[in-house]
Amino acid sequence: MSRSHPPKTHADWQALAASLRDEKGLETRAFIDDAFVEAASGETFATTNPATGETLAHVASCDAADAEIAVGHARAAFDGGAWSRLAPGRRKKVLLRLADLMEAHKHELALLDTLDMGKPVGSSLGDMAGAIACFRYQAECIDKLYGEVAPTGEETLALVLREPLGVVASIVPWNFPLMMTAWKVAPALAAGNSVILKPSEKSPLSALRLAGLAREAGLPRGVFQVLPGFGHTVGKALALSMGVDCLAFTGSTAVGKQLMQYAGESNLKRLYLECGGKSPNIVFADCRDLDRVAKHAAEAIFHNQGEVCIAGSRLLVENTIREAFIDKVVAAAETMQPGDPLDPASFMGAMVDETQYRRVLDFIRQGQEEGARLRAGGEALEGPGLFIPPTVFDGVTPEMTIAREEIFGPVLSVFGFDLEEEAVAMANDSPYGLAAGLWSQDIDRIMRVTRRLHSGQVFVNNWAGGDQTMPFGGVKQSGNGRDKSHHSLEEYSELKSVWMSLAT
């Protein structure tokens, strides 16, 4: 299928999927030192389409030996200076070229994510837009960030310089494979670092295709490398490596804690974490259009099959409107059923793999056993594929498992409240603090509640709004990193103070 006729229909996407498999094949090798190579051990792992159960490919399974080789090449590239000492404006041109190549291949990249982890192709296309925008934003930022001149006396001159850190290892999740890759890789590359990417073993294909595009864009040898494999093998090796200067991770809080230990056991490398969430979404009775709010509340949890770190999984509704509002949410959920991910009309796709599928179903069972009232969904769909419909529980209490644990699936827990103070206390009653939302027409209340919510980001009368200019990250056990915006560039740079004496 030519680029002049982009896929639009279900049949178009099916045809493109067939062409990727039959004509071009799928890149499955690691990308090390500007070349696609097999893992040093020769081992591979299978990546599977969760919508069909079909094995897509067998991908190189890297381990500690591959990590050591890649780190050596990354360090040599950094020390060589072909990228690290290149003028920011020239780095910008290369990254903009890469963004253009991503744009030209966006349907292929979107399809790879859809086949690999089961998300609807329309959602994957949205991810591509975000990934491309991220590369362009970071590229344009890098030659516009200045150092500083400190306010010293006449006989001295003090400069504060920004310099790249060195070798950055990025470990990204499977739920937004290429978009999360862009959020980590783009600012690290823009700042002049060498980057080693470890994609999730559940969704490695788009990262490997990106490697080929990065080489075509002109990134120097060894500056960008991709090591597919498992967290306990190659991921652990990168985290423990004395040659890695910074580790950027998006994933579970449990793994984030383990990576902090590895950083301490090795070279005390910088560590930026974006971890789990159990985000509250607060609806006050003064909202004007409850139908619209209910639709957004449903989308906040059911988008991407609920496999979203900021999913609005805890819905807090003022009791005076709760019953009527839940009815509206359930009605909205009925329009968001899972379907073939290659069908542009599908709102939800398949769960990423059997493990996640069983985990979500187990949480649903626990919710029923602990006394929550099931209002929608609750059972997997029959037939091939790992599909779970939107599930809504009412009558949830704070001590229930579904109220506290990050489910990472299409499961909504609804709570009621009477007073504003009660809503804030319930919202903050979580070890997580990644995102929060509130819906109200009262500007005074909005300002009060926004400041009191313990969250890295707060969405007011929307959910998941914001563009590349807005930092993304959490507090508490949701992590300490900041993706997007120029703040992410600061994470991948270090400040050097230079004090010059001008006295003779």
Short mmCIF file of C-alpha atoms in Angstrom, two decimals:
data_model
loop_
_atom_site.label_atom_id
_atom_site.label_comp_id
_atom_site.label_asym_id
_atom_site.label_seq_id
_atom_site.Cartn_x
_atom_site.Cartn_y
_atom_site.Cartn_z
CA MET A 1 0.00 0.00 0.00
CA SER A 2 1.54 3.29 -1.10
CA ARG A 3 2.00 6.29 1.14
CA SER A 4 -0.19 8.30 -1.23
CA HIS A 5 -3.13 6.09 -0.26
CA PRO A 6 -3.00 5.82 3.54
CA PRO A 7 -5.18 3.19 5.19
CA LYS A 8 -8.62 4.40 6.23
CA THR A 9 -10.90 1.37 6.46
CA HIS A 10 -10.75 -1.91 8.32
CA ALA A 11 -9.83 -3.66 5.08
CA ASP A 12 -7.09 -1.12 4.37
CA TRP A 13 -5.43 -1.79 7.72
CA GLN A 14 -5.73 -5.55 7.24
CA ALA A 15 -4.04 -5.22 3.85
CA LEU A 16 -1.22 -3.13 5.30
CA ALA A 17 -0.73 -5.68 8.08
CA ALA A 18 -0.44 -8.45 5.51
CA SER A 19 2.07 -6.45 3.48
CA LEU A 20 4.26 -5.80 6.52
CA ARG A 21 4.46 -9.52 7.18
CA ASP A 22 4.68 -10.82 3.64
CA GLU A 23 6.63 -8.20 1.70
CA LYS A 24 8.92 -6.35 4.07
CA GLY A 25 9.11 -8.65 7.04
CA LEU A 26 9.52 -7.45 10.60
CA GLU A 27 12.86 -6.36 12.02
CA THR A 28 13.57 -8.59 15.01
CA ARG A 29 17.30 -8.10 15.67
CA ALA A 30 18.92 -5.82 18.21
CA PHE A 31 20.38 -2.53 16.98
CA ILE A 32 23.95 -2.16 18.29
CA ASP A 33 26.63 0.19 16.97
CA ASP A 34 24.63 1.17 13.89
CA ALA A 35 23.89 -2.42 12.82
CA PHE A 36 21.09 -4.93 13.30
CA VAL A 37 22.52 -8.01 14.97
CA GLU A 38 21.38 -11.17 16.72
CA ALA A 39 21.66 -11.35 20.50
CA ALA A 40 25.09 -12.54 21.63
CA SER A 41 23.50 -15.69 23.04
CA GLY A 42 21.44 -16.34 19.93
CA GLU A 43 18.34 -16.50 22.13
CA THR A 44 14.97 -15.12 21.00
CA PHE A 45 11.51 -14.60 22.48
CA ALA A 46 8.11 -14.64 20.81
CA THR A 47 5.97 -11.53 20.49
CA THR A 48 2.28 -12.27 20.02
CA ASN A 49 -0.77 -10.45 18.68
CA PRO A 50 -3.14 -10.52 21.68
CA ALA A 51 -6.20 -9.96 19.47
CA THR A 52 -5.64 -13.23 17.60
CA GLY A 53 -3.11 -15.26 19.57
CA GLU A 54 -0.87 -15.35 16.50
CA THR A 55 2.90 -15.23 16.98
CA LEU A 56 4.13 -12.19 15.09
CA ALA A 57 7.86 -12.82 15.27
CA HIS A 58 10.74 -14.16 17.33
CA VAL A 59 12.81 -11.23 18.59
CA ALA A 60 16.43 -11.14 19.75
CA SER A 61 16.57 -11.65 23.51
CA CYS A 62 19.46 -9.52 24.76
CA ASP A 63 21.14 -10.04 28.11
CA ALA A 64 24.12 -8.79 30.09
CA ALA A 65 26.62 -9.55 27.33
CA ASP A 66 24.73 -7.39 24.84
CA ALA A 67 24.34 -4.62 27.42
CA GLU A 68 28.09 -4.56 28.01
CA ILE A 69 28.78 -4.30 24.29
CA ALA A 70 26.20 -1.56 23.77
CA VAL A 71 27.41 0.47 26.75
CA GLY A 72 30.94 0.31 25.39
CA HIS A 73 29.85 1.63 22.01
CA ALA A 74 27.67 4.30 23.63
CA ARG A 75 30.57 5.50 25.75
CA ALA A 76 32.93 5.56 22.77
CA ALA A 77 30.40 7.56 20.78
CA PHE A 78 29.92 10.03 23.62
CA ASP A 79 33.63 10.48 24.24
CA GLY A 80 34.27 10.80 20.50
CA GLY A 81 32.06 13.88 20.44
CA ALA A 82 30.44 13.38 17.02
CA TRP A 83 27.08 13.95 18.74
CA SER A 84 27.83 15.10 22.29
CA ARG A 85 29.95 18.04 21.12
CA LEU A 86 27.93 18.80 18.01
CA ALA A 87 26.37 22.27 18.06
CA PRO A 88 22.78 22.14 19.34
CA GLY A 89 21.48 23.61 16.10
CA ARG A 90 23.01 20.75 14.13
CA ARG A 91 21.61 18.14 16.51
CA LYS A 92 18.26 19.81 15.99
CA LYS A 93 18.43 19.28 12.24
CA VAL A 94 19.07 15.54 12.62
CA LEU A 95 16.21 15.08 15.10
CA LEU A 96 13.82 17.06 12.90
CA ARG A 97 14.83 14.80 10.01
CA LEU A 98 14.02 11.81 12.19
CA ALA A 99 10.61 13.31 13.05
CA ASP A 100 9.94 13.76 9.33
CA LEU A 101 10.79 10.12 8.69
CA MET A 102 8.48 9.07 11.50
CA GLU A 103 5.74 11.16 9.89
CA ALA A 104 6.34 9.48 6.54
CA HIS A 105 6.12 6.03 8.16
CA LYS A 106 3.46 6.79 10.78
CA HIS A 107 0.95 4.22 9.50
CA GLU A 108 3.55 1.47 9.60
CA LEU A 109 4.70 2.48 13.08
CA ALA A 110 1.12 2.71 14.37
CA LEU A 111 0.33 -0.70 12.93
CA LEU A 112 3.34 -2.28 14.61
CA ASP A 113 2.14 -1.05 18.02
CA THR A 114 -1.40 -2.25 17.31
CA LEU A 115 -0.29 -5.72 16.24
CA ASP A 116 2.19 -6.00 19.09
CA MET A 117 0.09 -4.97 22.10
CA GLY A 118 -3.52 -4.96 20.95
CA LYS A 119 -4.47 -1.29 21.08
CA PRO A 120 -6.92 0.11 18.50
CA VAL A 121 -5.20 1.46 15.42
CA GLY A 122 -6.90 4.83 15.81
CA SER A 123 -5.33 5.12 19.26
CA SER A 124 -1.96 4.09 17.85
CA LEU A 125 -2.18 6.83 15.24
CA GLY A 126 -2.81 9.32 18.02
CA ASP A 127 0.29 7.99 19.76
CA MET A 128 2.32 8.56 16.58
CA ALA A 129 1.20 12.18 16.47
CA GLY A 130 2.36 12.59 20.06
CA ALA A 131 5.68 10.85 19.44
CA ILE A 132 6.44 12.96 16.37
CA ALA A 133 5.44 16.15 18.18
CA CYS A 134 7.77 15.20 21.04
CA PHE A 135 10.79 14.81 18.77
CA ARG A 136 10.03 18.11 17.06
CA TYR A 137 9.49 19.98 20.32
CA GLN A 138 12.69 18.69 21.92
CA ALA A 139 14.68 19.35 18.76
CA GLU A 140 13.44 22.93 18.61
CA CYS A 141 14.06 23.47 22.33
CA ILE A 142 17.69 22.46 22.47
CA ASP A 143 19.19 25.51 20.77
CA LYS A 144 17.04 27.87 22.81
CA LEU A 145 18.13 26.88 26.32
CA TYR A 146 20.81 29.18 27.67
CA GLY A 147 23.33 28.77 30.45
CA GLU A 148 23.69 31.41 33.14
CA VAL A 149 26.03 34.13 34.29
CA ALA A 150 26.05 34.21 38.08
CA PRO A 151 25.73 37.61 39.83
CA THR A 152 29.29 37.99 41.07
CA GLY A 153 31.51 41.04 41.58
CA GLU A 154 33.61 42.91 39.03
CA GLU A 155 36.74 40.87 39.59
CA THR A 156 35.16 37.47 38.84
CA LEU A 157 33.06 35.85 36.19
CA ALA A 158 30.97 32.80 37.10
CA LEU A 159 29.33 30.73 34.36
CA VAL A 160 26.81 27.93 34.71
CA LEU A 161 27.04 25.63 31.68
CA ARG A 162 24.69 22.88 30.50
CA GLU A 163 26.39 19.69 29.37
CA PRO A 164 25.10 16.21 28.42
CA LEU A 165 25.26 13.52 31.09
CA GLY A 166 26.86 10.75 29.04
CA VAL A 167 25.22 7.36 28.50
CA VAL A 168 21.48 7.22 29.16
CA ALA A 169 19.56 3.95 29.40
CA SER A 170 15.82 4.22 28.76
CA ILE A 171 13.45 1.44 29.82
CA VAL A 172 9.96 1.95 28.45
CA PRO A 173 6.61 0.16 28.92
CA TRP A 174 4.32 -1.70 26.56
CA ASN A 175 1.12 0.34 26.81
CA PHE A 176 2.21 3.31 24.67
CA PRO A 177 5.30 1.77 23.06
CA LEU A 178 6.55 4.43 20.68
CA MET A 179 5.11 7.48 22.43
CA MET A 180 6.79 6.57 25.73
CA THR A 181 9.96 5.88 23.76
CA ALA A 182 9.82 9.38 22.30
CA TRP A 183 9.24 10.97 25.71
CA LYS A 184 12.42 9.33 27.02
CA VAL A 185 14.68 9.25 23.97
CA ALA A 186 14.00 12.63 22.32
CA PRO A 187 15.16 14.90 25.19
CA ALA A 188 18.12 12.66 26.00
CA LEU A 189 19.34 12.75 22.40
CA ALA A 190 18.63 16.46 22.03
CA ALA A 191 20.82 17.16 25.07
CA GLY A 192 23.72 15.35 23.40
CA ASN A 193 23.70 12.01 25.19
CA SER A 194 24.21 8.51 23.85
CA VAL A 195 21.02 6.51 24.42
CA ILE A 196 20.41 2.79 24.87
CA LEU A 197 16.73 1.89 24.64
CA LYS A 198 15.22 -1.25 26.16
CA PRO A 199 11.66 -1.62 24.88
CA SER A 200 9.22 -3.89 26.66
CA GLU A 201 9.41 -7.52 25.62
CA LYS A 202 5.66 -7.25 25.05
CA SER A 203 5.96 -4.55 22.37
CA PRO A 204 9.46 -4.30 20.86
CA LEU A 205 8.70 -3.97 17.15
CA SER A 206 8.16 -0.22 16.74
CA ALA A 207 11.36 0.56 18.67
CA LEU A 208 13.38 -1.59 16.27
CA ARG A 209 11.79 0.15 13.29
CA LEU A 210 12.62 3.50 14.89
CA ALA A 211 16.26 2.43 15.06
CA GLY A 212 16.34 2.02 11.30
CA LEU A 213 14.80 5.46 10.83
CA ALA A 214 17.29 7.00 13.27
CA ARG A 215 20.17 5.59 11.23
CA GLU A 216 18.59 6.95 8.05
CA ALA A 217 18.16 10.37 9.70
CA GLY A 218 21.91 10.57 10.32
CA LEU A 219 22.43 9.86 14.01
CA PRO A 220 26.12 8.98 14.43
CA ARG A 221 27.27 5.45 15.07
CA GLY A 222 26.67 4.24 18.62
CA VAL A 223 24.56 7.24 19.67
CA PHE A 224 21.24 5.34 19.60
CA GLN A 225 20.97 1.60 20.24
CA VAL A 226 18.03 -0.73 20.93
CA LEU A 227 18.27 -3.86 23.08
CA PRO A 228 15.06 -5.94 23.13
CA GLY A 229 14.82 -8.40 25.97
CA PHE A 230 13.54 -8.91 29.50
CA GLY A 231 13.77 -6.68 32.53
CA HIS A 232 15.46 -9.29 34.71
CA THR A 233 18.22 -9.82 32.12
CA VAL A 234 19.19 -6.89 29.93
CA GLY A 235 17.18 -4.34 31.93
CA LYS A 236 18.93 -5.33 35.16
CA ALA A 237 22.31 -5.29 33.42
CA LEU A 238 21.80 -1.72 32.21
CA ALA A 239 20.63 -0.61 35.66
CA LEU A 240 23.71 -2.11 37.32
CA SER A 241 26.18 -0.98 34.66
CA MET A 242 28.97 1.29 35.88
CA GLY A 243 29.07 2.76 32.37
CA VAL A 244 25.49 4.06 32.41
CA ASP A 245 25.20 7.60 33.80
CA CYS A 246 21.42 7.94 33.86
CA LEU A 247 18.48 5.57 33.88
CA ALA A 248 15.02 6.71 32.77
CA PHE A 249 12.14 4.33 33.45
CA THR A 250 8.38 4.22 32.98
CA GLY A 251 6.61 1.24 34.50
CA SER A 252 5.40 -0.22 37.77
CA THR A 253 6.27 1.15 41.18
CA ALA A 254 7.62 -2.24 42.26
CA VAL A 255 10.15 -2.28 39.42
CA GLY A 256 10.97 1.39 40.02
CA LYS A 257 11.93 0.56 43.61
CA GLN A 258 14.15 -2.28 42.40
CA LEU A 259 15.88 0.05 39.93
CA MET A 260 16.62 2.50 42.74
CA GLN A 261 18.42 -0.28 44.57
CA TYR A 262 20.42 -1.14 41.45
CA ALA A 263 21.42 2.50 41.01
CA GLY A 264 22.68 2.58 44.59
CA GLU A 265 24.51 -0.73 44.22
CA SER A 266 26.35 0.48 41.14
CA ASN A 267 27.55 4.01 40.40
CA LEU A 268 24.75 6.01 42.03
CA LYS A 269 23.49 6.83 38.55
CA ARG A 270 20.77 9.39 38.15
CA LEU A 271 17.37 7.76 38.07
CA TYR A 272 14.16 9.26 36.75
CA LEU A 273 10.99 7.28 37.41
CA GLU A 274 7.43 7.51 36.14
CA CYS A 275 5.62 4.75 37.98
CA GLY A 276 2.15 3.56 38.89
CA GLY A 277 -1.08 5.41 39.47
CA LYS A 278 -4.53 5.08 40.98
CA SER A 279 -5.87 8.39 39.83
CA PRO A 280 -8.95 10.04 41.38
CA ASN A 281 -11.49 11.80 39.17
CA ILE A 282 -13.78 14.05 41.26
CA VAL A 283 -17.19 15.15 39.98
CA PHE A 284 -19.08 17.87 41.87
CA ALA A 285 -22.83 18.34 41.56
CA ASP A 286 -22.56 21.85 40.10
CA CYS A 287 -21.35 20.60 36.69
CA ARG A 288 -23.59 21.95 33.93
CA ASP A 289 -23.43 19.12 31.38
CA LEU A 290 -23.35 15.81 33.22
CA ASP A 291 -23.73 13.80 30.00
CA ARG A 292 -20.49 15.27 28.67
CA VAL A 293 -18.71 14.78 31.99
CA ALA A 294 -19.89 11.16 32.17
CA LYS A 295 -18.53 10.48 28.68
CA HIS A 296 -15.15 11.94 29.63
CA ALA A 297 -15.13 10.00 32.91
CA ALA A 298 -15.70 6.77 30.98
CA GLU A 299 -13.00 7.60 28.45
CA ALA A 300 -10.60 8.39 31.29
CA ILE A 301 -10.63 4.76 32.39
CA PHE A 302 -11.55 2.80 29.27
CA HIS A 303 -9.18 4.44 26.79
CA ASN A 304 -6.41 2.03 25.73
CA GLN A 305 -8.26 -0.79 27.53
CA GLY A 306 -7.49 0.92 30.85
CA GLU A 307 -3.81 0.11 30.34
CA VAL A 308 -2.86 3.69 31.18
CA CYS A 309 -0.75 4.90 34.11
CA ILE A 310 -2.96 7.98 34.59
CA ALA A 311 -6.26 6.13 34.05
CA GLY A 312 -9.05 7.75 36.06
CA SER A 313 -9.76 4.50 37.84
CA ARG A 314 -11.29 6.05 41.00
CA LEU A 315 -14.43 8.06 40.24
CA LEU A 316 -15.55 10.20 43.20
CA VAL A 317 -19.07 11.57 42.70
CA GLU A 318 -21.04 13.92 44.93
CA ASN A 319 -23.85 11.85 46.43
CA THR A 320 -26.68 14.16 45.35
CA ILE A 321 -26.05 13.18 41.71
CA ARG A 322 -24.32 9.84 42.12
CA GLU A 323 -27.04 7.41 41.03
CA ALA A 324 -28.02 9.41 37.96
CA PHE A 325 -24.39 10.03 37.06
CA ILE A 326 -23.44 6.35 37.27
CA ASP A 327 -26.28 5.56 34.89
CA LYS A 328 -24.78 8.04 32.43
CA VAL A 329 -21.29 6.54 32.81
CA VAL A 330 -22.65 3.04 32.21
CA ALA A 331 -24.48 4.26 29.11
CA ALA A 332 -21.27 5.85 27.83
CA ALA A 333 -19.35 2.65 28.54
CA GLU A 334 -21.77 0.69 26.37
CA THR A 335 -20.49 2.66 23.37
CA MET A 336 -16.84 1.83 24.20
CA GLN A 337 -16.82 -1.94 23.75
CA PRO A 338 -13.67 -3.74 22.55
CA GLY A 339 -13.33 -4.85 18.96
CA ASP A 340 -10.79 -5.78 16.31
CA PRO A 341 -7.84 -3.41 16.84
CA LEU A 342 -7.48 -3.07 13.05
CA ASP A 343 -11.00 -1.66 12.81
CA PRO A 344 -10.86 2.15 13.09
CA ALA A 345 -14.31 2.04 14.69
CA SER A 346 -13.07 0.05 17.72
CA PHE A 347 -12.75 2.13 20.89
CA MET A 348 -10.97 -0.60 22.86
CA GLY A 349 -8.74 -3.45 21.76
CA ALA A 350 -7.27 -6.53 23.43
CA MET A 351 -5.37 -6.82 26.70
CA VAL A 352 -1.65 -7.00 26.04
CA ASP A 353 -1.10 -10.65 27.02
CA GLU A 354 -2.51 -13.61 28.92
CA THR A 355 -0.87 -12.55 32.18
CA GLN A 356 -2.45 -9.10 32.18
CA TYR A 357 -5.77 -10.53 30.99
CA ARG A 358 -5.92 -12.98 33.90
CA ARG A 359 -4.75 -10.33 36.35
CA VAL A 360 -7.59 -7.97 35.43
CA LEU A 361 -10.18 -10.73 35.61
CA ASP A 362 -8.86 -11.67 39.06
CA PHE A 363 -9.33 -8.08 40.27
CA ILE A 364 -12.90 -8.11 38.94
CA ARG A 365 -13.56 -11.32 40.87
CA GLN A 366 -12.10 -9.79 44.04
CA GLY A 367 -14.29 -6.73 43.64
CA GLN A 368 -17.41 -8.89 43.56
CA GLU A 369 -16.25 -11.06 46.46
CA GLU A 370 -15.50 -8.01 48.62
CA GLY A 371 -19.01 -6.63 48.14
CA ALA A 372 -18.75 -3.98 45.41
CA ARG A 373 -21.84 -3.69 43.20
CA LEU A 374 -21.19 -4.62 39.57
CA ARG A 375 -22.98 -2.17 37.28
CA ALA A 376 -21.46 -3.08 33.90
CA GLY A 377 -19.15 -5.66 32.34
CA GLY A 378 -17.43 -8.15 34.60
CA GLU A 379 -16.79 -11.05 32.23
CA ALA A 380 -14.38 -11.61 29.37
CA LEU A 381 -15.75 -11.76 25.85
CA GLU A 382 -16.04 -15.16 24.21
CA GLY A 383 -14.00 -16.16 21.20
CA PRO A 384 -10.37 -15.70 20.25
CA GLY A 385 -8.43 -12.78 21.61
CA LEU A 386 -7.94 -11.29 25.07
CA PHE A 387 -10.91 -8.92 25.29
CA ILE A 388 -12.46 -7.54 28.48
CA PRO A 389 -15.39 -5.10 28.24
CA PRO A 390 -15.74 -1.88 30.26
CA THR A 391 -16.44 -2.85 33.87
CA VAL A 392 -18.03 -0.52 36.43
CA PHE A 393 -18.27 -1.10 40.19
CA ASP A 394 -20.37 1.05 42.53
CA GLY A 395 -20.49 0.96 46.30
CA VAL A 396 -16.72 0.71 46.51
CA THR A 397 -15.15 1.41 49.90
CA PRO A 398 -11.56 2.55 50.52
CA GLU A 399 -10.36 -0.72 52.03
CA MET A 400 -11.39 -2.85 49.02
CA THR A 401 -8.65 -4.26 46.81
CA ILE A 402 -10.05 -2.62 43.67
CA ALA A 403 -9.99 0.72 45.50
CA ARG A 404 -6.27 0.57 46.30
CA GLU A 405 -4.41 -1.55 43.74
CA GLU A 406 -3.43 -0.40 40.27
CA ILE A 407 -5.42 -2.77 38.06
CA PHE A 408 -4.20 -1.50 34.67
CA GLY A 409 -7.36 -2.61 32.93
CA PRO A 410 -10.88 -1.38 32.06
CA VAL A 411 -12.20 -1.44 35.63
CA LEU A 412 -13.80 1.65 37.21
CA SER A 413 -14.44 2.00 40.96
CA VAL A 414 -17.10 4.56 41.94
CA PHE A 415 -17.21 6.23 45.37
CA GLY A 416 -19.67 8.73 46.79
CA PHE A 417 -18.96 11.81 48.93
CA ASP A 418 -20.94 14.59 50.59
CA LEU A 419 -18.40 17.31 51.41
CA GLU A 420 -15.49 18.83 49.51
CA GLU A 421 -13.11 18.01 52.35
CA GLU A 422 -14.21 14.39 52.20
CA ALA A 423 -13.53 14.23 48.46
CA VAL A 424 -10.04 15.66 48.86
CA ALA A 425 -9.21 13.25 51.67
CA MET A 426 -10.42 10.27 49.62
CA ALA A 427 -8.52 11.43 46.56
CA ASN A 428 -5.27 11.74 48.51
CA ASP A 429 -5.74 8.42 50.31
CA SER A 430 -3.39 6.52 48.02
CA PRO A 431 0.33 5.78 47.82
CA TYR A 432 0.21 7.10 44.25
CA GLY A 433 0.17 10.66 43.01
CA LEU A 434 0.46 10.66 39.24
CA ALA A 435 -2.72 12.40 38.12
CA ALA A 436 -6.03 13.70 39.42
CA GLY A 437 -9.08 15.36 37.90
CA LEU A 438 -11.93 17.52 39.07
CA TRP A 439 -15.09 18.74 37.42
CA SER A 440 -16.86 21.86 38.71
CA GLN A 441 -18.10 25.29 37.62
CA ASP A 442 -17.07 26.91 40.91
CA ILE A 443 -13.74 28.67 40.31
CA ASP A 444 -13.09 29.16 44.02
CA ARG A 445 -13.56 25.45 44.64
CA ILE A 446 -11.37 24.60 41.64
CA MET A 447 -8.50 26.67 43.00
CA ARG A 448 -8.86 25.26 46.52
CA VAL A 449 -9.07 21.62 45.50
CA THR A 450 -6.38 21.83 42.82
CA ARG A 451 -3.83 23.08 45.35
CA ARG A 452 -4.76 20.42 47.90
CA LEU A 453 -4.57 17.37 45.64
CA HIS A 454 -1.28 15.49 46.09
CA SER A 455 -0.63 14.82 42.44
CA GLY A 456 1.97 15.63 39.83
CA GLN A 457 -0.71 16.87 37.46
CA VAL A 458 -4.32 17.94 37.87
CA PHE A 459 -6.85 18.07 35.05
CA VAL A 460 -9.70 20.55 35.53
CA ASN A 461 -12.88 19.98 33.49
CA ASN A 462 -10.98 17.63 31.19
CA TRP A 463 -8.95 14.44 31.46
CA ALA A 464 -5.40 13.94 30.12
CA GLY A 465 -5.24 17.37 28.54
CA GLY A 466 -2.04 19.21 27.78
CA ASP A 467 0.55 19.25 25.03
CA GLN A 468 4.32 19.04 24.79
CA THR A 469 4.69 22.25 26.80
CA MET A 470 3.29 20.62 29.96
CA PRO A 471 5.54 18.45 32.17
CA PHE A 472 4.31 14.92 32.85
CA GLY A 473 5.18 13.08 36.07
CA GLY A 474 4.10 12.26 39.57
CA VAL A 475 4.76 12.48 43.28
CA LYS A 476 4.76 9.95 46.12
CA GLN A 477 5.16 6.40 44.78
CA SER A 478 4.29 7.50 41.25
CA GLY A 479 7.89 8.59 40.76
CA ASN A 480 10.12 11.61 40.46
CA GLY A 481 10.62 12.10 36.72
CA ARG A 482 9.28 14.73 34.38
CA ASP A 483 8.60 13.83 30.76
CA LYS A 484 7.72 16.38 28.08
CA SER A 485 8.40 20.15 28.10
CA HIS A 486 11.82 21.74 28.45
CA HIS A 487 11.99 20.38 32.00
CA SER A 488 12.78 16.94 30.58
CA LEU A 489 15.85 18.38 28.85
CA GLU A 490 17.10 19.52 32.24
CA GLU A 491 16.94 15.93 33.49
CA TYR A 492 19.33 14.78 30.77
CA SER A 493 21.81 17.62 31.30
CA GLU A 494 24.20 18.45 34.09
CA LEU A 495 25.24 21.88 35.29
CA LYS A 496 28.89 22.82 35.44
CA SER A 497 29.96 25.88 37.38
CA VAL A 498 32.96 27.81 36.03
CA TRP A 499 34.49 30.51 38.26
CA MET A 500 37.03 32.80 36.60
CA SER A 501 39.14 35.33 38.40
CA LEU A 502 39.54 38.54 36.43
CA ALA A 503 41.88 40.22 38.93
CA THR A 504 45.44 40.94 37.74
#
